[in-house]
mmCIF file of C-alpha atoms in Angstrom:
data_model
loop_
_atom_site.group_PDB
_atom_site.id
_atom_site.type_symbol
_atom_site.label_atom_id
_atom_site.label_comp_id
_atom_site.label_asym_id
_atom_site.label_seq_id
_atom_site.Cartn_x
_atom_site.Cartn_y
_atom_site.Cartn_z
ATOM 1 C CA MET A 57 -47.133 6.075 -11.076
ATOM 2 C CA ALA A 58 -44.130 3.829 -10.512
ATOM 3 C CA VAL A 59 -40.699 5.232 -11.320
ATOM 4 C CA SER A 60 -37.871 3.177 -12.782
ATOM 5 C CA GLN A 61 -34.342 4.150 -13.633
ATOM 6 C CA THR A 62 -33.613 5.805 -16.956
ATOM 7 C CA PHE A 63 -30.199 5.132 -18.441
ATOM 8 C CA LEU A 64 -28.221 7.319 -20.770
ATOM 9 C CA PRO A 65 -27.862 6.085 -24.351
ATOM 10 C CA GLY A 66 -24.554 4.817 -25.572
ATOM 11 C CA PRO A 67 -22.147 2.254 -24.102
ATOM 12 C CA THR A 68 -20.164 4.597 -21.865
ATOM 13 C CA HIS A 69 -19.389 1.490 -19.814
ATOM 14 C CA GLU A 70 -19.977 -2.178 -20.447
ATOM 15 C CA PRO A 71 -23.404 -2.949 -21.955
ATOM 16 C CA ALA A 72 -25.809 -4.422 -19.432
ATOM 17 C CA GLY A 73 -26.457 -7.472 -21.599
ATOM 18 C CA ALA A 74 -22.839 -8.473 -21.421
ATOM 19 C CA LEU A 75 -22.943 -8.669 -17.653
ATOM 20 C CA MET A 76 -24.764 -11.979 -17.662
ATOM 21 C CA GLU A 77 -22.337 -13.714 -20.027
ATOM 22 C CA PRO A 78 -19.528 -15.938 -18.728
ATOM 23 C CA ARG A 79 -16.307 -13.970 -18.410
ATOM 24 C CA PRO A 80 -12.712 -14.697 -17.542
ATOM 25 C CA CYS A 81 -11.608 -14.140 -13.968
ATOM 26 C CA PRO A 82 -10.853 -10.460 -13.329
ATOM 27 C CA ARG A 83 -7.162 -9.650 -13.457
ATOM 28 C CA THR A 84 -7.259 -7.239 -10.540
ATOM 29 C CA LEU A 85 -9.279 -6.646 -7.394
ATOM 30 C CA ALA A 86 -10.491 -3.308 -8.755
ATOM 31 C CA GLU A 87 -11.767 -4.957 -11.935
ATOM 32 C CA GLY A 88 -13.630 -7.559 -9.919
ATOM 33 C CA PHE A 89 -15.166 -4.906 -7.674
ATOM 34 C CA LEU A 90 -16.287 -2.788 -10.630
ATOM 35 C CA GLU A 91 -17.722 -5.849 -12.345
ATOM 36 C CA GLU A 92 -19.791 -6.613 -9.246
ATOM 37 C CA GLU A 93 -21.061 -3.032 -9.193
ATOM 38 C CA LEU A 94 -22.161 -3.323 -12.816
ATOM 39 C CA ARG A 95 -23.908 -6.597 -12.009
ATOM 40 C CA LEU A 96 -25.760 -4.908 -9.151
ATOM 41 C CA ASN A 97 -26.623 -2.011 -11.427
ATOM 42 C CA ALA A 98 -28.188 -4.373 -13.955
ATOM 43 C CA GLU A 99 -30.367 -5.995 -11.293
ATOM 44 C CA LEU A 100 -31.530 -2.684 -9.830
ATOM 45 C CA ARG A 101 -32.471 -1.519 -13.304
ATOM 46 C CA GLN A 102 -35.415 -3.939 -13.210
ATOM 47 C CA LEU A 103 -37.026 -2.373 -10.130
ATOM 48 C CA GLN A 104 -39.814 0.182 -10.068
ATOM 49 C CA PHE A 105 -40.628 2.550 -7.225
ATOM 50 C CA PRO A 106 -44.053 4.088 -6.542
ATOM 51 C CA GLU A 107 -44.771 7.391 -4.832
ATOM 52 C CA PRO A 108 -43.281 9.201 -3.009
ATOM 53 C CA VAL A 109 -40.369 8.565 -5.416
ATOM 54 C CA GLY A 110 -40.338 11.060 -8.280
ATOM 55 C CA VAL A 111 -36.800 10.819 -9.699
ATOM 56 C CA ILE A 112 -33.981 8.291 -9.302
ATOM 57 C CA TYR A 113 -30.327 9.152 -9.790
ATOM 58 C CA ASN A 114 -27.818 6.403 -10.500
ATOM 59 C CA PRO A 115 -24.306 7.886 -10.340
ATOM 60 C CA VAL A 116 -22.740 4.558 -11.298
ATOM 61 C CA ASP A 117 -24.283 5.251 -14.697
ATOM 62 C CA TYR A 118 -23.776 8.979 -15.279
ATOM 63 C CA ALA A 119 -20.571 9.422 -13.238
ATOM 64 C CA TRP A 120 -18.983 6.135 -14.241
ATOM 65 C CA GLU A 121 -15.649 7.644 -15.302
ATOM 66 C CA LEU A 122 -15.090 9.377 -11.973
ATOM 67 C CA HIS A 123 -16.240 6.383 -9.961
ATOM 68 C CA HIS A 124 -14.084 4.038 -12.031
ATOM 69 C CA ASN A 125 -11.086 6.248 -11.280
ATOM 70 C CA TYR A 126 -11.846 6.108 -7.536
ATOM 71 C CA VAL A 127 -12.035 2.320 -7.457
ATOM 72 C CA THR A 128 -9.043 1.652 -9.701
ATOM 73 C CA ARG A 129 -6.877 4.086 -7.751
ATOM 74 C CA TYR A 130 -7.778 3.049 -4.217
ATOM 75 C CA CYS A 131 -8.914 -0.572 -4.468
ATOM 76 C CA GLN A 132 -5.726 -2.221 -5.709
ATOM 77 C CA GLY A 133 -5.230 -4.648 -2.832
ATOM 78 C CA PRO A 134 -7.212 -6.446 -0.087
ATOM 79 C CA LYS A 135 -8.787 -4.326 2.666
ATOM 80 C CA GLU A 136 -9.078 -5.198 6.328
ATOM 81 C CA VAL A 137 -11.879 -2.692 6.961
ATOM 82 C CA LEU A 138 -14.862 -1.555 4.915
ATOM 83 C CA PHE A 139 -16.656 1.626 5.969
ATOM 84 C CA LEU A 140 -20.202 1.240 4.684
ATOM 85 C CA GLY A 141 -22.603 4.070 3.936
ATOM 86 C CA MET A 142 -26.246 3.601 3.012
ATOM 87 C CA ASN A 143 -26.750 5.437 -0.287
ATOM 88 C CA PRO A 144 -25.736 8.674 -2.040
ATOM 89 C CA GLY A 145 -26.762 12.130 -0.891
ATOM 90 C CA PRO A 146 -27.644 14.933 -3.340
ATOM 91 C CA PHE A 147 -24.438 16.925 -2.748
ATOM 92 C CA GLY A 148 -22.024 14.058 -2.252
ATOM 93 C CA MET A 149 -21.660 10.892 -4.244
ATOM 94 C CA ALA A 150 -24.510 12.019 -6.485
ATOM 95 C CA GLN A 151 -22.173 14.718 -7.772
ATOM 96 C CA THR A 152 -18.920 12.760 -7.892
ATOM 97 C CA GLY A 153 -19.581 9.050 -7.743
ATOM 98 C CA VAL A 154 -17.264 8.861 -4.725
ATOM 99 C CA LYS A 155 -18.436 7.957 -1.255
ATOM 100 C CA ALA A 156 -17.105 11.131 0.215
ATOM 101 C CA TRP A 157 -20.135 11.917 0.045
ATOM 102 C CA LEU A 158 -20.440 12.098 -3.786
ATOM 103 C CA PRO A 159 -22.742 9.499 -5.345
ATOM 104 C CA LEU A 160 -19.952 7.564 -6.938
ATOM 105 C CA VAL A 161 -17.422 8.235 -4.270
ATOM 106 C CA PRO A 162 -19.043 7.428 -0.935
ATOM 107 C CA PHE A 163 -19.325 10.485 1.292
ATOM 108 C CA GLY A 164 -18.104 12.306 -1.809
ATOM 109 C CA GLU A 165 -17.798 15.930 -0.762
ATOM 110 C CA VAL A 166 -16.477 17.724 -3.842
ATOM 111 C CA ASN A 167 -13.468 19.458 -2.303
ATOM 112 C CA VAL A 168 -12.296 16.227 -0.688
ATOM 113 C CA VAL A 169 -12.690 14.193 -3.869
ATOM 114 C CA ARG A 170 -10.877 16.707 -6.044
ATOM 115 C CA ASP A 171 -8.222 18.088 -3.707
ATOM 116 C CA TRP A 172 -7.391 15.294 -1.231
ATOM 117 C CA LEU A 173 -8.320 12.088 -3.013
ATOM 118 C CA GLY A 174 -7.065 13.533 -6.297
ATOM 119 C CA ILE A 175 -9.914 12.016 -8.294
ATOM 120 C CA GLY A 176 -11.041 13.523 -11.583
ATOM 121 C CA GLY A 177 -13.305 12.538 -14.417
ATOM 122 C CA SER A 178 -16.333 13.586 -16.378
ATOM 123 C CA VAL A 179 -19.832 13.559 -14.905
ATOM 124 C CA ARG A 180 -22.720 13.622 -17.360
ATOM 125 C CA THR A 181 -26.212 14.933 -16.830
ATOM 126 C CA PRO A 182 -28.639 12.238 -15.606
ATOM 127 C CA PRO A 183 -31.355 11.381 -18.141
ATOM 128 C CA GLN A 184 -33.961 12.596 -15.636
ATOM 129 C CA GLU A 185 -32.617 15.552 -13.688
ATOM 130 C CA HIS A 186 -34.661 17.317 -11.047
ATOM 131 C CA PRO A 187 -34.461 21.110 -11.491
ATOM 132 C CA LYS A 188 -33.780 21.548 -7.769
ATOM 133 C CA ARG A 189 -31.043 18.894 -7.741
ATOM 134 C CA PRO A 190 -28.773 19.606 -10.728
ATOM 135 C CA VAL A 191 -25.740 17.371 -11.117
ATOM 136 C CA LEU A 192 -22.677 19.568 -11.582
ATOM 137 C CA GLY A 193 -19.988 17.025 -10.801
ATOM 138 C CA LEU A 194 -16.763 18.564 -9.547
ATOM 139 C CA GLU A 195 -18.151 22.010 -10.366
ATOM 140 C CA CYS A 196 -20.671 21.676 -7.527
ATOM 141 C CA THR A 197 -20.149 24.470 -4.983
ATOM 142 C CA GLN A 198 -22.516 23.092 -2.342
ATOM 143 C CA SER A 199 -20.532 21.495 0.467
ATOM 144 C CA GLU A 200 -21.739 18.117 1.715
ATOM 145 C CA VAL A 201 -21.508 18.291 5.499
ATOM 146 C CA SER A 202 -21.491 14.541 6.104
ATOM 147 C CA GLY A 203 -18.672 14.047 3.621
ATOM 148 C CA ALA A 204 -16.677 17.010 4.902
ATOM 149 C CA ARG A 205 -16.886 15.628 8.443
ATOM 150 C CA PHE A 206 -16.190 12.025 7.464
ATOM 151 C CA TRP A 207 -13.205 12.618 5.199
ATOM 152 C CA GLY A 208 -11.991 15.550 7.296
ATOM 153 C CA LEU A 209 -11.487 13.157 10.199
ATOM 154 C CA PHE A 210 -9.487 10.684 8.143
ATOM 155 C CA ARG A 211 -7.499 13.431 6.491
ATOM 156 C CA SER A 212 -6.544 14.621 9.973
ATOM 157 C CA LEU A 213 -5.647 11.113 11.134
ATOM 158 C CA CYS A 214 -3.942 9.793 8.017
ATOM 159 C CA GLY A 215 -2.379 12.843 6.381
ATOM 160 C CA GLN A 216 -2.329 11.192 2.962
ATOM 161 C CA PRO A 217 -5.113 9.124 1.359
ATOM 162 C CA GLN A 218 -2.683 6.252 0.711
ATOM 163 C CA VAL A 219 -2.416 5.751 4.480
ATOM 164 C CA PHE A 220 -6.182 5.323 4.771
ATOM 165 C CA PHE A 221 -6.651 3.135 1.703
ATOM 166 C CA ARG A 222 -3.779 0.747 2.422
ATOM 167 C CA SER A 223 -6.158 -1.147 4.732
ATOM 168 C CA CYS A 224 -9.582 0.538 4.415
ATOM 169 C CA PHE A 225 -12.177 1.225 1.743
ATOM 170 C CA VAL A 226 -15.428 3.194 1.675
ATOM 171 C CA HIS A 227 -18.529 2.072 -0.175
ATOM 172 C CA ASN A 228 -22.312 2.506 -0.218
ATOM 173 C CA LEU A 229 -24.707 -0.388 0.239
ATOM 174 C CA CYS A 230 -27.082 1.080 -2.355
ATOM 175 C CA PRO A 231 -25.880 3.159 -5.334
ATOM 176 C CA LEU A 232 -29.204 4.934 -5.954
ATOM 177 C CA LEU A 233 -30.360 8.383 -4.868
ATOM 178 C CA PHE A 234 -34.127 8.823 -4.493
ATOM 179 C CA LEU A 235 -35.882 12.181 -4.807
ATOM 180 C CA ALA A 236 -39.492 13.126 -4.176
ATOM 181 C CA PRO A 237 -41.289 15.227 -6.830
ATOM 182 C CA SER A 238 -40.484 18.256 -4.661
ATOM 183 C CA GLY A 239 -36.763 17.456 -4.843
ATOM 184 C CA LYS A 240 -36.599 16.257 -1.236
ATOM 185 C CA ASN A 241 -33.998 13.568 -0.617
ATOM 186 C CA LEU A 242 -35.611 10.237 0.301
ATOM 187 C CA THR A 243 -33.618 7.733 2.306
ATOM 188 C CA PRO A 244 -34.255 4.016 1.706
ATOM 189 C CA ALA A 245 -36.111 3.928 5.038
ATOM 190 C CA GLU A 246 -38.654 6.369 3.562
ATOM 191 C CA LEU A 247 -39.491 4.147 0.570
ATOM 192 C CA PRO A 248 -42.640 1.979 0.486
ATOM 193 C CA ALA A 249 -42.047 -1.324 2.269
ATOM 194 C CA LYS A 250 -42.251 -3.805 -0.619
ATOM 195 C CA PRO A 251 -39.922 -2.062 -3.116
ATOM 196 C CA ARG A 252 -37.607 -1.109 -0.245
ATOM 197 C CA GLU A 253 -37.164 -4.725 0.773
ATOM 198 C CA GLN A 254 -36.681 -5.785 -2.860
ATOM 199 C CA LEU A 255 -34.017 -3.106 -3.247
ATOM 200 C CA LEU A 256 -32.176 -3.912 -0.035
ATOM 201 C CA ALA A 257 -32.310 -7.675 -0.566
ATOM 202 C CA ILE A 258 -30.485 -7.267 -3.888
ATOM 203 C CA CYS A 259 -27.980 -4.876 -2.311
ATOM 204 C CA ASP A 260 -27.399 -7.278 0.602
ATOM 205 C CA VAL A 261 -26.367 -10.070 -1.764
ATOM 206 C CA SER A 262 -24.022 -7.754 -3.611
ATOM 207 C CA LEU A 263 -22.504 -6.579 -0.323
ATOM 208 C CA CYS A 264 -21.598 -10.173 0.546
ATOM 209 C CA ARG A 265 -19.780 -10.561 -2.759
ATOM 210 C CA GLN A 266 -17.992 -7.234 -2.329
ATOM 211 C CA VAL A 267 -16.846 -8.042 1.201
ATOM 212 C CA GLN A 268 -15.494 -11.379 -0.004
ATOM 213 C CA LEU A 269 -13.700 -9.704 -2.903
ATOM 214 C CA LEU A 270 -12.076 -7.189 -0.565
ATOM 215 C CA GLY A 271 -11.197 -9.812 2.026
ATOM 216 C CA ALA A 272 -12.588 -7.468 4.701
ATOM 217 C CA ARG A 273 -12.805 -8.818 8.231
ATOM 218 C CA LEU A 274 -14.518 -5.755 9.721
ATOM 219 C CA VAL A 275 -17.422 -3.771 8.280
ATOM 220 C CA VAL A 276 -18.194 -0.467 9.980
ATOM 221 C CA GLY A 277 -21.689 0.755 9.192
ATOM 222 C CA VAL A 278 -21.771 4.554 9.107
ATOM 223 C CA GLY A 279 -25.154 5.160 10.690
ATOM 224 C CA ARG A 280 -27.586 2.781 12.347
ATOM 225 C CA LEU A 281 -29.364 1.668 9.176
ATOM 226 C CA ALA A 282 -26.144 0.768 7.358
ATOM 227 C CA GLU A 283 -24.950 -1.141 10.421
ATOM 228 C CA GLN A 284 -28.239 -3.045 10.715
ATOM 229 C CA ARG A 285 -28.284 -3.987 7.043
ATOM 230 C CA ALA A 286 -24.660 -5.130 7.178
ATOM 231 C CA ARG A 287 -25.390 -7.336 10.201
ATOM 232 C CA ARG A 288 -28.319 -8.896 8.393
ATOM 233 C CA ALA A 289 -26.534 -9.364 5.067
ATOM 234 C CA LEU A 290 -23.287 -10.771 6.467
ATOM 235 C CA ALA A 291 -24.698 -12.947 9.260
ATOM 236 C CA GLY A 292 -24.085 -16.244 7.475
ATOM 237 C CA LEU A 293 -20.870 -15.339 5.695
ATOM 238 C CA SER A 294 -17.869 -17.619 6.132
ATOM 239 C CA PRO A 295 -15.279 -16.775 7.278
ATOM 240 C CA GLU A 296 -17.124 -14.640 9.800
ATOM 241 C CA VAL A 297 -17.079 -10.874 9.300
ATOM 242 C CA GLN A 298 -17.314 -8.553 12.306
ATOM 243 C CA VAL A 299 -19.869 -5.742 11.956
ATOM 244 C CA GLU A 300 -19.758 -2.579 14.058
ATOM 245 C CA GLY A 301 -21.276 0.883 13.893
ATOM 246 C CA LEU A 302 -20.094 4.477 13.698
ATOM 247 C CA LEU A 303 -22.222 7.541 14.400
ATOM 248 C CA HIS A 304 -23.420 9.059 11.132
ATOM 249 C CA PRO A 305 -21.921 12.532 10.538
ATOM 250 C CA SER A 306 -25.103 13.980 9.030
ATOM 251 C CA PRO A 307 -26.175 17.411 10.338
ATOM 252 C CA ARG A 308 -29.665 15.886 10.561
ATOM 253 C CA ASN A 309 -28.326 13.746 13.402
ATOM 254 C CA PRO A 310 -28.456 15.812 16.639
ATOM 255 C CA GLN A 311 -25.720 13.691 18.230
ATOM 256 C CA ALA A 312 -23.385 14.409 15.317
ATOM 257 C CA ASN A 313 -23.797 18.136 15.873
ATOM 258 C CA LYS A 314 -22.465 17.825 19.418
ATOM 259 C CA GLY A 315 -18.943 16.906 18.384
ATOM 260 C CA TRP A 316 -18.939 14.187 15.758
ATOM 261 C CA GLU A 317 -15.168 14.083 15.254
ATOM 262 C CA ALA A 318 -14.406 13.528 18.945
ATOM 263 C CA ALA A 319 -17.057 10.809 19.160
ATOM 264 C CA ALA A 320 -15.780 9.150 15.992
ATOM 265 C CA ARG A 321 -12.166 9.183 17.205
ATOM 266 C CA GLU A 322 -13.255 7.552 20.449
ATOM 267 C CA ARG A 323 -15.167 4.884 18.548
ATOM 268 C CA LEU A 324 -12.210 4.163 16.247
ATOM 269 C CA GLN A 325 -10.046 3.794 19.343
ATOM 270 C CA GLU A 326 -12.529 1.299 20.815
ATOM 271 C CA LEU A 327 -12.418 -0.710 17.596
ATOM 272 C CA GLY A 328 -8.617 -0.737 17.598
ATOM 273 C CA LEU A 329 -8.437 1.032 14.234
ATOM 274 C CA LEU A 330 -6.286 4.040 15.045
ATOM 275 C CA PRO A 331 -2.984 2.193 14.402
ATOM 276 C CA LEU A 332 -4.218 1.438 10.861
ATOM 277 C CA LEU A 333 -4.939 5.111 10.264
ATOM 278 C CA THR A 334 -1.534 6.600 11.017
ATOM 279 C CA ASP A 335 1.630 6.538 8.962
ATOM 280 C CA GLU A 336 3.515 4.479 11.561
ATOM 281 C CA CYS A 337 2.856 1.277 9.683
ATOM 282 C CA LEU A 338 3.051 2.661 6.151
ATOM 283 C CA ALA A 339 6.253 0.744 5.502
ATOM 284 C CA ARG A 340 4.329 -2.519 5.895
ATOM 285 C CA SER A 341 2.511 -1.952 2.650
ATOM 286 C CA SER A 342 2.684 0.654 -0.068
ATOM 287 C CA THR A 343 -0.316 -0.708 -2.003
ATOM 288 C CA PRO A 344 -3.350 1.646 -1.790
#
């Protein structure tokens, strides 16, 4: 049986039907970015996924308030660099909507989102919640290792989140979390070929729009799959966008368990990004 997304009743954010109507130009970068996310959300709503998918979480829907707060706080001006994750994990962005890892904040590890990023907001229960993967929002006590490693590095380098976000942003290519009937997390690579390519093709187009909105000149894919998709999606973009890769911090990655932070620092040095991640240049711009 094919599985599609189920959305919570009530217009907790803009109704999907309104997304297709002509609208005035967004007043801010954050508004434009959020509008593009809602447009992507509306397109993904039409897809169906066969086995092994049992449940789909969409944190942009049920954690909209928290995610909205993340974007409006940290996406106020153009970004030179976009760190790109693939999709939410069950203990990261899926809990917080922030890529921290929390489904709405990329790589949204709860402690990082709440205590370092200073992001708050309500997180509702998804309309279809797997009993083994409850969504507790900022009350989640399960640490997300990838997010703790990822944001822990930048906390160490930057000191304050404003230093990181003055020139960088973090986002997921795909906003959806896929679970098997057993509750096992399914990555996009584990989805059946046809719906996977439909999903990623839609996300690729949205990524192009998001990169153009941000004005990013460098996209760093966190993990091989995110890097590969970014290269494919952005290949024909003008002006040209450089795409590079960063080792994924997941504990499922044996290389990451051999000293991810040291390897990541070395890679950031190779890419010439360390000067952007210290407070030496903070006086150049105070816009997060």
